[in-house]
Short mmCIF file of C-alpha atoms and ligand atoms in Angstrom, two decimals:
data_model
loop_
_atom_site.label_atom_id
_atom_site.label_comp_id
_atom_site.label_asym_id
_atom_site.label_seq_id
_atom_site.Cartn_x
_atom_site.Cartn_y
_atom_site.Cartn_z
CA MET A 142 18.23 14.00 23.75
CA PHE A 143 21.94 14.43 23.39
CA GLY A 144 23.04 17.22 21.06
CA LEU A 145 24.48 14.59 18.73
CA VAL A 146 20.93 13.80 17.58
CA ASN A 147 20.00 17.44 16.87
CA LYS A 148 23.37 17.96 15.19
CA GLY A 149 22.65 14.97 12.97
CA LEU A 150 19.32 16.47 11.94
CA GLU A 151 21.02 19.80 11.23
CA ASP A 152 23.73 18.07 9.20
CA MET A 153 21.19 16.17 7.11
CA ILE A 154 19.07 19.24 6.36
CA CYS A 155 22.02 21.56 5.67
CA SER A 156 23.72 19.06 3.35
CA GLN A 157 20.52 18.29 1.41
CA TYR A 158 18.59 21.59 1.49
CA GLY A 159 21.08 24.26 2.59
CA GLU A 160 21.71 26.33 5.70
CA GLU A 161 19.03 28.89 4.92
CA ILE A 162 16.32 26.22 5.22
CA TRP A 163 17.82 25.02 8.51
CA GLU A 164 17.69 28.58 9.90
CA LYS A 165 14.03 28.82 8.81
CA ILE A 166 13.28 25.53 10.54
CA LYS A 167 14.98 26.64 13.76
CA SER A 168 13.09 29.91 13.75
CA LYS A 169 9.74 28.18 13.07
CA ALA A 170 10.53 25.77 15.93
CA GLU A 171 11.47 28.72 18.15
CA VAL A 172 14.81 27.14 18.90
CA GLU A 173 17.35 29.81 19.67
CA ILE A 174 20.37 27.57 20.21
CA GLU A 175 23.14 28.74 17.88
CA ALA A 176 25.09 25.45 17.76
CA PHE A 177 24.22 22.11 19.36
CA ILE A 178 26.95 20.44 21.42
CA SER A 179 27.08 16.67 20.90
CA MET A 180 27.82 15.83 24.52
CA ASP A 181 25.20 18.17 26.02
CA SER A 182 21.74 16.92 26.83
CA TYR A 183 18.75 18.91 25.52
CA PRO A 184 15.03 18.45 26.26
CA ASP A 185 13.42 15.92 23.87
CA ASP A 186 10.88 18.61 23.05
CA ILE A 187 13.53 20.49 21.04
CA THR A 188 14.05 17.53 18.72
CA TYR A 189 10.30 17.03 18.25
CA ARG A 190 9.80 20.76 17.57
CA LEU A 191 12.57 20.74 14.97
CA VAL A 192 11.07 17.73 13.18
CA ASP A 193 7.58 19.32 13.20
CA ALA A 194 8.95 22.63 11.91
CA ALA A 195 10.96 20.83 9.20
CA SER A 196 7.76 19.13 8.14
CA VAL A 197 6.03 22.51 7.69
CA VAL A 198 8.97 24.33 6.07
CA MET A 199 9.73 21.51 3.64
CA ALA A 200 6.08 20.48 3.16
CA MET A 201 6.93 16.87 3.92
CA PRO A 202 5.25 14.48 6.38
CA ALA A 203 7.17 14.31 9.67
CA THR A 204 7.31 10.53 9.28
CA ASP A 205 9.26 10.92 5.99
CA ILE A 206 11.72 13.27 7.69
CA LEU A 207 12.23 10.82 10.56
CA GLU A 208 12.74 7.93 8.15
CA ALA A 209 15.28 9.90 6.12
CA PHE A 210 17.00 10.87 9.36
CA GLY A 211 17.20 7.21 10.44
CA ARG A 212 19.06 6.37 7.23
CA TYR A 213 21.29 9.41 7.56
CA TRP A 214 22.09 8.61 11.20
CA LEU A 215 24.19 5.60 10.20
CA LEU A 216 26.43 7.74 7.98
CA PHE A 217 26.48 10.65 10.40
CA THR A 218 27.52 8.66 13.49
CA ALA A 219 30.38 7.16 11.45
CA THR A 220 31.70 10.66 10.71
CA GLU A 221 31.36 11.54 14.40
CA GLY A 222 33.76 8.83 15.53
CA PHE A 223 31.39 5.88 16.03
CA GLY A 224 32.28 4.04 12.83
CA SER A 225 34.32 1.31 14.50
CA LEU A 226 31.55 0.72 17.03
CA MET A 227 29.16 0.14 14.14
CA GLU A 228 31.63 -2.19 12.44
CA MET A 229 32.02 -4.25 15.61
CA ALA A 230 28.27 -4.64 16.13
CA GLY A 231 27.84 -7.37 13.53
CA ASP A 232 28.67 -8.81 10.13
CA ASN A 233 25.08 -9.19 8.97
CA LEU A 234 21.67 -7.69 9.70
CA PRO A 235 20.33 -10.21 12.27
CA GLU A 236 23.62 -10.28 14.18
CA PHE A 237 23.72 -6.48 14.22
CA LEU A 238 20.12 -6.18 15.43
CA GLN A 239 20.80 -8.59 18.28
CA ASN A 240 23.66 -6.33 19.35
CA LEU A 241 21.80 -3.01 19.38
CA ASP A 242 21.51 -2.86 23.17
CA ASN A 243 25.24 -3.62 23.50
CA LEU A 244 25.95 -0.91 20.96
CA HIS A 245 23.98 1.69 22.92
CA ALA A 246 25.56 0.47 26.17
CA ARG A 247 28.94 1.26 24.65
CA VAL A 248 27.67 4.63 23.42
CA GLY A 249 26.59 5.19 27.04
CA LEU A 250 30.25 5.04 28.09
CA SER A 251 30.79 8.29 26.14
CA PHE A 252 27.36 9.74 26.99
CA PRO A 253 26.58 9.20 30.66
CA GLU A 254 22.86 9.39 31.37
CA LEU A 255 22.05 8.22 27.86
CA GLN A 256 18.44 7.08 27.68
CA PRO A 257 18.63 4.75 24.72
CA PRO A 258 15.80 2.67 23.37
CA SER A 259 15.95 -1.09 23.84
CA PHE A 260 15.67 -3.72 21.11
CA LEU A 261 15.00 -7.42 21.40
CA CYS A 262 14.91 -10.01 18.61
CA SER A 263 12.59 -13.03 18.61
CA HIS A 264 11.32 -15.60 16.09
CA LEU A 265 14.78 -15.77 14.54
CA GLU A 266 14.57 -17.72 11.27
CA ALA A 267 17.04 -17.90 8.39
CA GLU A 268 15.51 -14.91 6.60
CA SER A 269 13.15 -13.31 9.07
CA LEU A 270 12.84 -12.13 12.64
CA LYS A 271 10.71 -10.00 14.91
CA LEU A 272 12.28 -6.84 16.28
CA HIS A 273 10.79 -5.51 19.51
CA TYR A 274 11.42 -1.79 20.01
CA TYR A 275 10.97 -0.36 23.51
CA SER A 276 11.14 3.37 24.15
CA GLU A 277 9.65 5.96 26.45
CA ARG A 278 9.64 8.35 23.49
CA PRO A 279 6.60 8.38 21.23
CA GLY A 280 6.49 8.58 17.46
CA LEU A 281 10.03 7.55 16.53
CA THR A 282 9.22 4.25 14.79
CA PRO A 283 9.74 5.81 11.31
CA MET A 284 13.30 6.61 12.41
CA VAL A 285 13.80 2.93 13.27
CA VAL A 286 12.39 1.98 9.84
CA GLY A 287 14.90 4.34 8.18
CA MET A 288 17.73 2.85 10.21
CA LEU A 289 16.68 -0.67 9.21
CA LYS A 290 16.62 0.33 5.53
CA GLY A 291 20.05 1.93 5.92
CA LEU A 292 21.35 -1.22 7.60
CA GLY A 293 19.93 -3.25 4.70
CA GLU A 294 22.09 -1.15 2.35
CA LYS A 295 25.11 -1.50 4.61
CA PHE A 296 24.79 -5.30 4.61
CA ASP A 297 23.74 -5.63 0.94
CA THR A 298 20.48 -7.10 2.11
CA ASP A 299 16.94 -6.66 0.81
CA VAL A 300 14.74 -5.78 3.76
CA ASP A 301 10.98 -5.78 4.13
CA ILE A 302 9.55 -4.23 7.31
CA GLN A 303 5.99 -4.53 8.64
CA LEU A 304 4.71 -3.00 11.87
CA THR A 305 2.86 -5.96 13.39
CA ASN A 306 1.97 -4.57 16.80
CA SER A 307 2.23 -1.19 18.46
CA LYS A 308 1.46 0.99 21.46
CA ASP A 309 -1.46 2.43 19.46
CA ARG A 310 -2.98 -1.04 19.57
CA GLY A 311 -2.45 -1.43 23.31
CA ASN A 312 0.88 -3.26 23.20
CA ASP A 313 3.63 -1.97 25.52
CA HIS A 314 6.14 -1.69 22.66
CA GLN A 315 6.48 -1.61 18.88
CA GLU A 316 6.84 -4.93 17.11
CA LEU A 317 8.33 -5.06 13.61
CA SER A 318 8.38 -8.17 11.43
CA ILE A 319 11.46 -8.12 9.28
CA SER A 320 12.22 -10.25 6.21
CA HIS A 321 15.81 -10.03 5.07
CA LYS A 322 17.58 -11.61 2.12
CA LEU A 323 21.19 -11.17 1.20
CA LYS A 324 21.44 -9.75 -2.32
CA CYS A 325 23.04 -12.22 -4.73
CA PRO A 326 26.78 -11.57 -4.56
CA PHE A 327 27.35 -13.07 -8.02
CA LYS A 328 26.49 -10.98 -11.05
CA PRO A 329 26.04 -12.99 -14.27
CA LEU A 330 29.05 -12.68 -16.56
CA PHE A 331 26.79 -12.85 -19.61
CA ASN A 332 23.12 -13.11 -20.30
CA ILE A 333 22.30 -16.54 -21.79
CA ASN A 334 19.03 -15.14 -23.17
CA ASN A 335 20.86 -12.45 -25.04
CA ASN A 336 19.94 -12.92 -28.69
C1 LIG B 117 27.19 4.00 16.58
C2 LIG B 117 25.95 4.27 16.23
C3 LIG B 117 24.93 4.88 17.17
C4 LIG B 117 25.09 5.86 18.10
C5 LIG B 117 26.35 6.66 18.42
C6 LIG B 117 23.80 6.07 18.73
C7 LIG B 117 23.55 7.01 19.71
C8 LIG B 117 22.31 7.40 20.14
C9 LIG B 117 22.03 8.55 20.96
C10 LIG B 117 23.08 9.51 21.54
C11 LIG B 117 20.70 8.63 21.11
C12 LIG B 117 19.90 9.67 21.93
C13 LIG B 117 19.48 9.09 23.26
C14 LIG B 117 19.55 10.11 24.37
O1 LIG B 117 19.97 11.25 24.14
O2 LIG B 117 19.21 9.77 25.53
C15 LIG B 117 20.11 7.53 20.36
C16 LIG B 117 18.78 7.32 20.24
C17 LIG B 117 18.24 6.37 19.42
N1 LIG B 117 18.90 5.32 18.81
FE1 LIG B 117 20.90 5.13 18.66
N2 LIG B 117 22.88 5.20 18.19
C18 LIG B 117 23.53 4.47 17.23
C19 LIG B 117 22.98 3.49 16.43
C20 LIG B 117 21.66 3.15 16.42
C21 LIG B 117 21.07 2.14 15.58
C22 LIG B 117 21.84 1.30 14.54
C23 LIG B 117 19.74 2.09 15.88
C24 LIG B 117 18.61 1.22 15.38
C25 LIG B 117 18.56 0.48 14.36
C26 LIG B 117 19.49 3.11 16.88
C27 LIG B 117 18.24 3.45 17.37
C28 LIG B 117 17.99 4.59 18.11
C29 LIG B 117 16.66 5.16 18.29
C30 LIG B 117 15.36 4.66 17.69
C31 LIG B 117 16.82 6.29 19.10
C32 LIG B 117 15.75 7.33 19.51
C33 LIG B 117 15.44 7.36 20.96
C34 LIG B 117 14.35 6.42 21.40
O3 LIG B 117 13.79 5.64 20.61
O4 LIG B 117 14.05 6.45 22.62
N3 LIG B 117 20.68 3.72 17.20
N4 LIG B 117 21.12 6.78 19.80
#
């Protein structure tokens, strides 16, 4: 994957746990790269090794690390110059999700040979939809879940996510059922039950 992804992981771990832990993770993963370059492409194996090593060093399930990384990714890409791209992708969660392939296509203008995942929305109702996630890469669904939770926060929306079909069950992609409800924008001025 592009160095941007590994740099994001490094940034998350260094900011939350410190550089020493990151160095331990790199050494456990047997990754000898001093500094990742955003625009350079690295074997996917490096990213997987780093996540596995982080899981051992921090005694956390790899799925939790991937989910945390998914949330962090939204903040990180904004600091790396992709904030306006994110802003343009939609004003609410369903609109944004329907634009994910466009978003990655635009990212591909800066990163030739990007191999992004693909997302498709179906069963679009007022407060629910199905998100179909296609990727050649295994095991990254928790990262998608983290991203969806982060997007919920971005759009002030309560989100509930259920994995309803998967490659494990013989499907050719991951299928997530998403319920979303805009949080009430009006806060009560006073509590009528206040006695
Ligand atoms: C402006 C924001 C974003 C940027 C710059 C970006 C960029 C990237 C890049 C560079 C990769 C690595 C692909 C490769 O190296 O071939 C990637 C992978 C990925 N992106 Fe994005 N992305 C963004 C937003 C999102 C969002 C909002 C989602 C989903 C909700 C998403 C889902 C993913 C997933 C799941 C992967 C892992 C690779 C895979 O599943 O095959 N991305 N993205």
